[in-house]
Coordinates of C-alpha atoms in Angstrom, one line a residue:
X1 CA 2.0 17.4 53.8
X2 CA -0.6 16.6 50.0
X3 CA -1.2 20.0 48.3
X4 CA -4.3 20.6 45.6
X5 CA -3.9 23.5 44.2
X6 CA -5.9 25.5 41.1
X7 CA -5.8 28.9 40.2
X8 CA -8.9 29.6 37.3
X9 CA -9.2 32.9 34.6
X10 CA -12.6 33.9 33.1
X11 CA -11.8 36.9 30.7
X12 CA -14.0 38.5 27.7
X13 CA -13.0 37.2 23.6
X14 CA -13.0 38.5 20.9
X15 CA -16.8 37.0 19.7
X16 CA -15.2 36.6 15.6
X17 CA -12.7 34.6 17.7
X18 CA -14.4 31.9 18.1
X19 CA -17.6 31.2 16.3
X20 CA -14.4 30.6 13.5
X21 CA -12.7 27.1 16.0
X22 CA -16.0 25.9 16.2
X23 CA -16.6 23.0 14.3
X24 CA -20.8 21.6 13.6
X25 CA -23.1 21.3 16.2
X26 CA -21.9 24.4 18.1
X27 CA -22.6 27.7 17.6
X28 CA -21.2 31.4 19.4
X29 CA -22.5 31.4 23.1
X30 CA -24.2 34.9 23.4
X31 CA -20.8 35.1 25.6
X32 CA -16.9 35.4 23.9
X33 CA -15.5 33.9 27.4
X34 CA -12.4 32.2 27.9
X35 CA -11.6 29.6 31.1
X36 CA -8.4 29.2 31.4
X37 CA -7.5 26.5 34.9
X38 CA -3.9 25.6 36.0
X39 CA -4.0 22.4 38.7
X40 CA -1.8 21.0 41.3
X41 CA -2.3 18.0 43.2
X42 CA 0.9 16.9 44.8
X43 CA 1.4 13.8 47.6
X44 CA 3.7 12.8 50.0
X45 CA 5.6 9.6 48.7
X46 CA 3.8 7.3 50.5
X47 CA 0.5 7.7 48.9
X48 CA 2.2 8.7 44.9
X49 CA 0.1 5.9 42.9
X50 CA -0.4 5.1 39.5
X51 CA -3.0 8.4 38.9
X52 CA -0.5 11.2 40.9
X53 CA 2.8 9.2 41.1
X54 CA 4.5 12.1 40.9
X55 CA 3.1 16.3 41.1
X56 CA 1.0 15.8 38.8
X57 CA 0.4 19.5 37.0
X58 CA -2.5 20.3 34.4
X59 CA -4.2 22.9 32.8
X60 CA -7.9 22.9 30.7
X61 CA -8.3 25.4 27.7
X62 CA -11.9 26.5 26.8
X63 CA -13.9 28.5 25.4
X64 CA -17.9 29.3 25.4
X65 CA -20.5 27.5 23.0
X66 CA -24.0 26.5 22.8
X67 CA -25.3 23.3 21.2
X68 CA -28.8 23.8 19.9
X69 CA -29.2 26.6 22.8
X70 CA -27.4 25.0 25.5
X71 CA -25.6 26.7 27.4
X72 CA -21.7 25.2 27.4
X73 CA -18.1 25.7 26.6
X74 CA -15.7 23.6 23.8
X75 CA -12.3 22.4 25.0
X76 CA -9.4 24.0 22.6
X77 CA -6.8 21.6 25.0
X78 CA -5.9 20.3 28.1
X79 CA -2.0 19.3 28.5
X80 CA -1.2 17.3 31.9
X81 CA 2.3 15.4 32.9
X82 CA 1.7 12.2 33.2
X83 CA 0.4 9.0 31.5
X84 CA -2.9 7.8 33.9
X85 CA -5.0 10.8 33.6
X86 CA -3.9 11.5 29.9
X87 CA -5.4 7.9 28.8
X88 CA -8.5 7.7 30.5
X89 CA -9.1 11.1 30.2
X90 CA -9.1 11.0 26.7
X91 CA -9.9 7.8 25.6
X92 CA -13.2 7.2 28.3
X93 CA -14.1 11.0 28.1
X94 CA -12.7 12.3 25.5
X95 CA -11.2 15.6 27.1
X96 CA -8.3 16.8 24.1
X97 CA -5.7 15.8 26.6
X98 CA -2.1 16.1 25.6
X99 CA 1.6 15.6 27.6
X100 CA 2.7 19.6 28.6
X101 CA 4.3 20.7 31.6
X102 CA 2.6 23.1 34.0
X103 CA 3.7 24.6 36.3
X104 CA 1.8 25.7 39.3
X105 CA 4.2 28.4 42.5
X106 CA 3.0 29.9 45.2
X107 CA 4.8 32.5 46.7
X108 CA 2.5 34.1 50.5
X109 CA -0.5 36.1 48.4
X110 CA 1.0 35.4 45.3
X111 CA 0.0 33.1 42.9
X112 CA 2.1 31.9 40.1
X113 CA 1.1 29.6 36.8
X114 CA 2.3 28.7 33.6
X115 CA 1.8 26.0 30.1
X116 CA 5.2 24.9 28.6
X117 CA 4.5 22.8 26.0
X118 CA 7.2 21.0 23.2
X119 CA 9.6 23.8 23.9
X120 CA 7.0 26.2 23.7
X121 CA 5.7 28.9 27.0
X122 CA 2.0 29.2 25.7
X123 CA 0.6 31.4 28.3
X124 CA 1.5 32.1 32.1
X125 CA -0.1 34.0 34.4
X126 CA 0.4 35.9 37.7
X127 CA -2.2 36.8 41.1
X128 CA -2.5 37.6 44.5
X129 CA -5.2 35.8 46.5
X130 CA -7.8 38.0 49.0
X131 CA -10.0 36.9 51.6
X132 CA -12.8 37.5 49.7
X133 CA -14.8 33.7 48.3
X134 CA -14.6 33.8 44.6
X135 CA -18.9 33.8 42.7
X136 CA -19.6 30.4 41.5
X137 CA -19.8 30.9 37.7
X138 CA -15.9 31.6 38.1
X139 CA -15.0 28.0 39.3
X140 CA -13.6 25.0 38.1
X141 CA -14.3 24.3 34.2
X142 CA -17.0 22.1 33.5
X143 CA -19.1 23.4 36.6
X144 CA -22.3 24.7 35.9
X145 CA -23.0 24.3 31.9
X146 CA -20.1 21.3 31.0
X147 CA -18.5 21.1 28.2
X148 CA -18.9 20.0 24.4
X149 CA -16.3 16.6 23.0
X150 CA -16.2 15.3 20.2
X151 CA -15.2 11.4 20.2
X152 CA -13.3 10.1 16.8
X153 CA -10.9 8.1 15.6
X154 CA -8.5 9.7 13.0
X155 CA -8.1 7.0 9.9
X156 CA -4.4 5.0 10.3
X157 CA -5.0 4.5 6.5
X158 CA -4.5 8.8 5.2
X159 CA -4.9 8.5 1.7
X160 CA -8.4 7.5 2.5
X161 CA -8.8 11.1 4.2
X162 CA -7.9 12.2 7.1
X163 CA -10.7 10.9 9.4
X164 CA -11.4 6.6 10.2
X165 CA -14.1 3.9 9.6
X166 CA -16.6 4.9 12.8
X167 CA -18.7 8.1 13.8
X168 CA -17.2 11.4 15.1
X169 CA -19.7 11.9 18.3
X170 CA -20.7 14.5 19.8
X171 CA -21.0 14.4 23.3
X172 CA -21.5 16.8 26.9
X173 CA -19.6 15.7 30.2
X174 CA -21.2 17.3 33.8
X175 CA -22.7 20.7 33.4
X176 CA -26.8 20.1 34.4
X177 CA -29.9 21.4 31.6
X178 CA -30.6 24.9 34.7
X179 CA -30.2 27.9 35.0
X180 CA -25.8 28.4 35.8
X181 CA -26.0 28.7 40.0
X182 CA -26.0 32.4 41.6
X183 CA -25.4 32.5 44.6
X184 CA -22.3 32.4 46.6
X185 CA -21.5 29.9 48.9
X186 CA -19.0 31.5 51.3
X187 CA -16.5 28.0 53.4
X188 CA -13.1 27.6 54.2
X189 CA -12.4 25.4 51.4
X190 CA -13.8 27.2 49.2
X191 CA -12.3 29.0 45.9
X192 CA -11.6 32.4 47.1
X193 CA -11.2 35.2 44.0
X194 CA -8.4 37.1 43.3
X195 CA -6.9 40.6 43.1
X196 CA -8.0 41.2 39.0
X197 CA -5.9 44.5 39.7
X198 CA -2.8 43.3 40.3
X199 CA -3.2 40.4 37.6
X200 CA -1.5 39.1 34.5
X201 CA -2.1 37.2 31.7
X202 CA -0.1 37.0 28.3
X203 CA 0.7 34.3 26.2
X204 CA 4.0 34.1 24.9
X205 CA 5.1 32.0 22.3
X206 CA 2.3 31.0 19.4
X207 CA 2.3 28.1 18.2
X208 CA -0.2 26.4 15.9
X209 CA 0.4 23.2 17.9
X210 CA -1.6 24.4 21.2
X211 CA -3.1 27.8 19.0
X212 CA -4.7 29.4 22.4
X213 CA -2.6 32.2 21.5
X214 CA -5.9 32.8 18.8
X215 CA -8.3 34.3 21.7
X216 CA -6.7 38.1 22.6
X217 CA -7.9 38.2 26.4
X218 CA -10.3 42.2 25.7
X219 CA -11.0 42.0 29.2
X220 CA -10.3 40.1 32.5
X221 CA -13.7 39.3 34.1
X222 CA -12.4 36.5 37.1
X223 CA -9.7 35.1 38.6
X224 CA -9.9 32.6 41.6
X225 CA -7.6 30.4 43.7
X226 CA -8.4 27.5 46.0
X227 CA -6.0 25.7 48.1
X228 CA -6.8 22.7 49.8
X229 CA -3.3 21.0 52.1
X230 CA -4.7 17.8 53.9
X231 CA -1.9 14.6 55.6
X232 CA -2.9 11.3 56.1
X233 CA -5.5 9.8 53.5
X234 CA -5.0 9.8 49.5
X235 CA -8.1 12.2 48.1
X236 CA -7.9 16.0 48.9
X237 CA -11.5 16.2 51.3
X238 CA -13.7 16.2 48.9
X239 CA -16.7 19.2 49.4
X240 CA -19.8 18.1 50.2
X241 CA -22.7 19.7 48.3
X242 CA -25.6 21.0 50.6
X243 CA -29.2 20.3 49.8
X244 CA -31.0 24.1 47.4
X245 CA -26.9 25.6 47.4
X246 CA -25.5 26.6 44.1
X247 CA -23.0 24.3 44.3
X248 CA -25.1 21.3 44.0
X249 CA -26.5 22.4 41.8
X250 CA -23.1 22.4 39.2
X251 CA -22.3 18.9 39.2
X252 CA -24.4 17.5 36.6
X253 CA -24.4 13.9 34.9
X254 CA -20.8 12.4 33.9
X255 CA -21.5 12.5 30.1
X256 CA -24.3 12.0 28.0
X257 CA -24.3 11.7 23.8
X258 CA -26.0 14.4 22.0
X259 CA -26.1 13.8 18.2
X260 CA -23.9 12.3 15.8
X261 CA -21.8 14.5 13.4
X262 CA -21.7 14.3 9.6
X263 CA -18.2 13.2 8.9
X264 CA -18.1 15.7 5.6
X265 CA -18.5 19.0 7.8
X266 CA -16.3 18.5 10.3
X267 CA -13.7 17.0 8.3
X268 CA -11.4 20.1 8.7
X269 CA -11.4 20.0 12.1
X270 CA -9.9 16.6 12.1
X271 CA -7.3 17.3 14.4
X272 CA -8.9 19.1 17.8
X273 CA -7.2 17.2 20.0
X274 CA -3.7 16.2 18.4
X275 CA -1.1 18.0 16.8
X276 CA -1.6 19.2 13.9
X277 CA 0.0 17.3 11.0
X278 CA 3.8 17.8 11.2
X279 CA 6.7 17.1 8.2
X280 CA 10.8 16.4 9.5
X281 CA 9.9 18.8 13.2
X282 CA 7.7 21.3 11.3
X283 CA 4.2 21.7 12.4
X284 CA 1.8 22.8 9.6
X285 CA 0.8 26.1 10.2
X286 CA -2.6 27.9 8.1
X287 CA -1.1 31.4 5.5
X288 CA -2.6 34.8 7.8
X289 CA -2.2 32.5 11.9
X290 CA -3.5 33.6 14.2
X291 CA -5.0 36.8 12.3
X292 CA -7.1 36.0 10.4
X293 CA -7.1 32.6 10.3
X294 CA -7.4 29.2 12.9
X295 CA -4.9 26.3 13.4
X296 CA -7.8 24.6 14.7
X297 CA -8.9 23.7 12.0
X298 CA -7.3 22.4 8.6
X299 CA -7.2 24.3 4.6
X300 CA -9.3 21.6 2.1
X301 CA -4.8 22.1 1.2
X302 CA -4.5 20.6 3.6
X303 CA -5.9 18.3 3.7
X304 CA -5.3 17.4 0.3
X305 CA -1.1 17.5 1.6
X306 CA -2.0 14.9 4.4
X307 CA -3.9 12.9 2.1
X308 CA -1.1 12.4 -0.5
X309 CA 2.1 11.9 2.2
X310 CA 3.5 8.3 1.0
X311 CA 5.2 8.0 4.4
X312 CA 5.8 9.1 8.4
X313 CA 9.2 9.4 8.1
X314 CA 12.5 9.5 10.7
X315 CA 14.4 10.9 9.8
X316 CA 17.5 11.1 10.9
X317 CA 18.0 8.1 13.7
X318 CA 20.2 6.8 15.4
X319 CA 19.4 3.2 16.1
X320 CA 20.4 0.1 18.2
X321 CA 18.6 -3.0 17.0
X322 CA 18.5 -6.1 19.9
X323 CA 17.5 -9.6 19.2
X324 CA 17.5 -11.7 21.9
X325 CA 15.4 -15.4 22.7
X326 CA 13.0 -16.1 25.4
X327 CA 11.4 -19.3 27.2
X328 CA 8.6 -20.2 24.5
X329 CA 6.2 -20.6 27.3
X330 CA 6.4 -17.1 28.2
X331 CA 6.6 -16.0 24.4
X332 CA 3.8 -17.2 23.9
X333 CA 1.8 -15.4 27.1
X334 CA 2.5 -12.4 24.9
X335 CA 0.7 -11.9 21.8
X336 CA -3.5 -11.9 21.0
X337 CA -5.4 -15.3 19.0
X338 CA -4.7 -13.3 15.9
X339 CA -0.9 -13.6 16.3
X340 CA 0.8 -16.9 15.4
X341 CA 3.6 -18.0 17.4
X342 CA 6.0 -18.1 14.4
X343 CA 9.5 -19.8 14.3
X344 CA 11.1 -18.9 16.8
X345 CA 10.2 -17.1 20.6
X346 CA 12.2 -14.1 19.7
X347 CA 11.9 -10.5 21.3
X348 CA 13.2 -6.7 19.8
X349 CA 14.4 -3.8 21.2
X350 CA 14.4 -0.9 18.9
X351 CA 16.2 1.9 21.3
X352 CA 15.8 4.9 18.5
X353 CA 17.6 8.6 18.8
X354 CA 15.3 10.9 16.4
X355 CA 16.6 13.9 15.3
X356 CA 13.5 15.7 13.1
X357 CA 10.0 13.1 12.3
X358 CA 7.5 13.5 11.0
X359 CA 5.2 13.3 14.4
X360 CA 7.8 15.5 16.6
X361 CA 8.5 19.2 16.2
X362 CA 11.5 18.3 18.7
X363 CA 14.0 15.7 19.1
X364 CA 12.9 12.7 20.9
X365 CA 14.4 9.5 21.7
X366 CA 11.9 6.0 22.7
X367 CA 12.2 3.0 23.1
X368 CA 10.0 -0.2 21.8
X369 CA 10.0 -3.6 23.3
X370 CA 8.2 -6.1 19.7
X371 CA 6.8 -10.1 20.5
X372 CA 8.4 -11.3 17.0
X373 CA 5.0 -13.6 15.5
X374 CA 3.0 -14.4 12.5
X375 CA -0.1 -12.0 11.8
X376 CA -1.6 -11.2 8.3
X377 CA -0.1 -14.4 7.1
X378 CA 3.6 -13.1 7.1
X379 CA 6.2 -12.3 10.1
X380 CA 5.3 -9.2 11.9
X381 CA 6.0 -7.9 15.7
X382 CA 3.3 -7.3 18.2
X383 CA 4.6 -4.5 20.1
X384 CA 4.0 -4.8 23.9
X385 CA 6.2 -1.7 25.1
X386 CA 6.8 2.2 23.1
X387 CA 8.3 4.4 25.6
X388 CA 9.5 7.8 24.7
X389 CA 11.1 11.2 26.3
X390 CA 9.8 14.5 26.0
X391 CA 9.1 15.3 22.2
X392 CA 7.4 12.2 21.3
X393 CA 4.1 11.7 20.6
X394 CA 1.8 9.4 23.0
X395 CA -1.7 10.4 21.5
X396 CA -1.5 9.1 17.8
X397 CA 0.8 6.3 17.6
X398 CA -1.2 4.8 20.8
X399 CA -4.9 6.1 19.3
X400 CA -4.8 5.8 15.3
X401 CA -2.2 2.6 15.5
X402 CA -2.6 0.6 18.1
X403 CA 0.7 1.1 19.7
X404 CA 1.2 1.4 23.3
X405 CA 3.0 4.6 23.9
X406 CA 3.6 6.4 27.3
X407 CA 5.7 8.8 28.8
X408 CA 9.5 8.2 30.7
X409 CA 13.0 9.0 30.0
X410 CA 14.9 7.7 27.8
X411 CA 19.1 7.7 27.5
X412 CA 21.0 6.9 24.5
X413 CA 24.5 7.0 25.8
X414 CA 27.3 6.3 22.2
X415 CA 30.6 7.0 22.5
X416 CA 33.2 5.6 20.0
X417 CA 32.7 1.9 20.6
X418 CA 30.9 2.1 23.6
X419 CA 26.8 1.9 23.5
X420 CA 24.6 2.4 26.9
X421 CA 20.8 2.5 26.9
X422 CA 18.4 2.8 29.5
X423 CA 14.5 3.1 30.4
X424 CA 13.5 5.0 33.5
X425 CA 9.8 5.9 34.9
X426 CA 7.2 6.3 37.1
X427 CA 10.5 5.8 39.7
X428 CA 11.7 3.1 38.3
X429 CA 14.0 1.9 36.2
X430 CA 13.3 -1.5 33.4
X431 CA 15.8 -1.5 31.2
X432 CA 19.8 -1.2 30.6
X433 CA 22.6 -2.1 28.6
X434 CA 25.6 -2.4 27.7
X435 CA 27.7 -2.8 24.9
X436 CA 30.7 -2.6 23.1
X437 CA 30.7 -2.2 19.1
X438 CA 33.2 -3.3 16.6
X439 CA 34.8 -0.3 14.8
X440 CA 34.3 -2.5 11.4
X441 CA 31.1 -1.3 9.3
X442 CA 28.8 -4.2 7.1
X443 CA 27.4 -3.4 4.2
X444 CA 23.6 -0.9 4.8
X445 CA 20.5 -3.0 4.6
X446 CA 17.2 -2.0 4.1
X447 CA 14.8 -4.2 7.8
X448 CA 10.8 -4.3 6.9
X449 CA 8.5 -4.8 9.5
X450 CA 5.0 -5.6 10.1
X451 CA 4.3 -4.1 13.5
X452 CA 0.7 -4.8 15.1
X453 CA -1.0 -2.0 17.4
X454 CA -4.2 -2.5 19.6
X455 CA -6.9 1.0 18.6
X456 CA -9.4 1.4 20.8
X457 CA -12.0 2.8 19.6
X458 CA -13.9 5.4 21.7
X459 CA -15.8 4.3 24.6
X460 CA -19.2 4.5 24.5
X461 CA -20.5 4.3 27.9
X462 CA -24.0 1.7 27.2
X463 CA -21.3 0.0 25.3
X464 CA -19.3 -3.2 26.0
X465 CA -15.3 -1.5 24.8
X466 CA -14.5 -2.2 21.0
X467 CA -10.6 -2.5 19.8
X468 CA -9.2 -4.0 16.1
X469 CA -5.8 -5.0 15.9
X470 CA -3.7 -3.3 13.5
X471 CA -0.7 -3.5 11.0
X472 CA 1.7 -0.8 9.8
X473 CA 4.3 -1.8 8.1
X474 CA 8.2 -0.1 8.8
X475 CA 11.0 0.4 6.4
X476 CA 14.1 0.8 8.7
X477 CA 17.3 1.6 6.5
X478 CA 20.0 1.2 8.7
X479 CA 23.2 2.3 7.3
X480 CA 27.1 2.5 9.5
X481 CA 25.4 -0.7 10.3
X482 CA 27.9 -2.3 13.4
X483 CA 27.2 -5.2 15.2
X484 CA 28.8 -6.5 18.6
X485 CA 29.7 -9.5 20.5
X486 CA 26.3 -11.0 21.0
X487 CA 27.6 -12.3 24.1
X488 CA 29.4 -9.0 25.9
X489 CA 25.9 -7.2 25.6
X490 CA 25.2 -6.9 29.0
X491 CA 21.0 -6.1 29.5
X492 CA 19.0 -6.1 33.1
X493 CA 15.8 -5.7 33.7
X494 CA 15.2 -4.1 37.1
X495 CA 12.5 -5.4 39.4
X496 CA 12.4 -3.4 41.9
X497 CA 9.4 -1.3 43.0
X498 CA 8.1 2.4 42.4
X499 CA 7.7 4.3 45.6
X500 CA 3.8 4.2 47.5
X501 CA 1.0 3.1 45.5
X502 CA 2.2 3.0 42.1
X503 CA 3.7 -1.5 42.0
X504 CA 6.1 -2.3 39.2
X505 CA 4.9 -1.3 35.6
X506 CA 6.2 -1.4 33.0
X507 CA 7.3 -5.7 33.7
X508 CA 9.9 -5.6 31.1
X509 CA 11.9 -8.3 34.0
X510 CA 9.0 -10.3 32.9
X511 CA 11.0 -11.8 29.7
X512 CA 13.8 -13.4 31.9
X513 CA 15.4 -15.5 31.9
X514 CA 16.8 -14.7 27.7
X515 CA 19.3 -15.2 26.0
X516 CA 20.7 -11.9 23.5
X517 CA 20.9 -12.8 19.2
X518 CA 22.4 -10.1 18.4
X519 CA 23.1 -5.7 18.2
X520 CA 23.4 -3.7 16.3
X521 CA 23.8 0.0 16.0
X522 CA 22.7 2.1 13.1
X523 CA 22.7 5.5 11.6
X524 CA 19.4 6.1 8.7
X525 CA 15.8 6.8 8.4
X526 CA 12.5 5.4 9.6
X527 CA 9.8 4.8 7.5
X528 CA 5.9 4.0 8.2
X529 CA 3.4 2.9 5.4
X530 CA 0.2 3.7 6.0
X531 CA -2.0 0.5 8.0
X532 CA -4.8 -0.8 7.9
X533 CA -6.8 -3.0 10.6
X534 CA -6.6 -6.8 10.9
X535 CA -9.9 -7.1 12.2
X536 CA -11.7 -6.8 15.5
X537 CA -9.8 -8.4 19.1
X538 CA -12.2 -10.1 21.2
X539 CA -12.0 -10.2 24.8
X540 CA -8.8 -6.7 23.8
X541 CA -8.7 -6.2 28.0
X542 CA -6.9 -8.6 28.8
X543 CA -3.6 -7.6 25.8
X544 CA -4.5 -3.9 26.7
X545 CA -4.3 -3.0 30.4
X546 CA -1.4 -3.3 30.6
X547 CA -1.4 0.3 28.5
X548 CA -3.0 2.0 31.6
X549 CA 0.0 -0.1 33.5
X550 CA -2.5 -2.5 35.2
X551 CA -5.7 0.5 36.1
X552 CA -8.3 -0.2 34.1
X553 CA -11.7 -1.4 36.0
X554 CA -15.3 0.0 37.4
X555 CA -13.8 0.7 41.6
X556 CA -10.9 3.3 40.5
X557 CA -9.9 4.2 43.7
X558 CA -9.5 0.5 45.3
X559 CA -7.6 -0.2 42.6
X560 CA -5.3 2.4 42.6
X561 CA -4.3 1.8 47.1
X562 CA -3.8 -2.0 44.8
X563 CA -0.5 -0.4 43.1
X564 CA -0.5 -2.2 39.6
X565 CA -0.1 -5.8 38.6
X566 CA 0.4 -4.7 34.7
X567 CA 1.7 -7.3 33.6
X568 CA 2.6 -8.3 29.3
X569 CA 1.3 -11.4 29.7
X570 CA -2.6 -12.6 28.8
X571 CA -3.6 -14.8 32.4
X572 CA -2.5 -12.6 34.6
X573 CA -4.3 -9.8 33.8
X574 CA -7.0 -12.2 32.8
X575 CA -7.0 -12.4 37.0
X576 CA -6.3 -8.7 37.1
X577 CA -9.1 -8.6 35.6
X578 CA -11.4 -11.4 37.6
X579 CA -12.2 -13.0 34.8
X580 CA -10.3 -16.2 35.3

């Protein structure tokens, strides 16, 4: 049985708490209201797809606001647990979506939900459903007034300031210019009201990375529940709008540009939709937070401290470094035109176990796949794939530096002289490696890597997508360096299918045939320096579509049913895009 569940909370809060977080061009609404929603879509295995590859959980947190007298909501955050919904939501809509863990449980008439992120339990709710219809005012998030969203990019060279050279724009998603619907619609498939007297909502672990606790609930206004269950089709039954009904008035235009934002005025709000800066695993937190200050904006001193950073540090790390030779034909098919092939058809794999970093407040593992090349007149490594586990970053590096970051399961086993690495994502293994390491250590060394990525600019509905080729210098400090005998290294690139319509994403198997040149293990540090743009990357989509697991285009329902055709090879992606 397939199911879709939504639980929505609406409450009144302190108006001053909302006023202090609103960026330029927004002002407080007449009512200081917070909207919290929890959503779940769960499909039978046969129907799973790139959008819903397993139980899809999401939670939104919005506060009321106005733009030039027009009412709407401003998004504080929207964590969810799958890549495709997060990346499409951020890059093509402007949502402040992040990675996170949402839980929803229904037991009889009782429904419970909570949000976890970066090891913190952010908020949780428990309520009891009734047979009474919910008022349209208390339905799902953007219905009615619409959501105000800011589109911009961070600067890859933070020494110049936190904002990129591009514009900052305010957009509105959904909603309309009419009065909010006040009619009641009674129907079996529509949301029902929950009992406020039996509702418990609380913030548990205050986190400046997700500062929802800044908005204390002063009065619960409504809780609604909507559960839909169905069989024998991919998507849930849709609620059809009825002419003249309240529901018809809730659906407005998709995305509308409102106004360009003054960048100097907006600078303190640069990290809305991102995690606040982090140093050695600890998030920056303003003095007096949350009582007298907000974590939604940077102080002047924090902006200055951010600009003065020398590098993004990952330390300590355990590092497994693998170089492999592939066929010249396959190597050439992976590289954008600005990247010359270089002298050898080589790919490089870095498996990294990170203890502390300036990227995340948690330890994490990550797995990189690079294609060696030349760019900007020097040897470089073009990032083909970057998979991180639960504590890693999939937002900053992807949007600011152009890295192909996704969430997965990365396991590194380091036992005595034996090492093993496993990579798994979307219900399929994509990489296995095992080797025996020499006990004899070699002299420490420092590797310098010029890492290339594709940074896509925020999507504009009236323009073609635009991207730039980015270069970030890395310094990899390797101590206690030990190597394996290349001929004894066992590497496997499974090519099995994922369930349902998912296909075969993360096509590392395309690298075959290949030959291991070397494998080493070390302990040390990685320092990532300010990056720069190498210029526009025309016709970049064939090189970018793998980052969407091969699903990109206008007819998304049809493409999702066809399954992932993701490829590192540009000629295959041209066929997927229908331009070859």
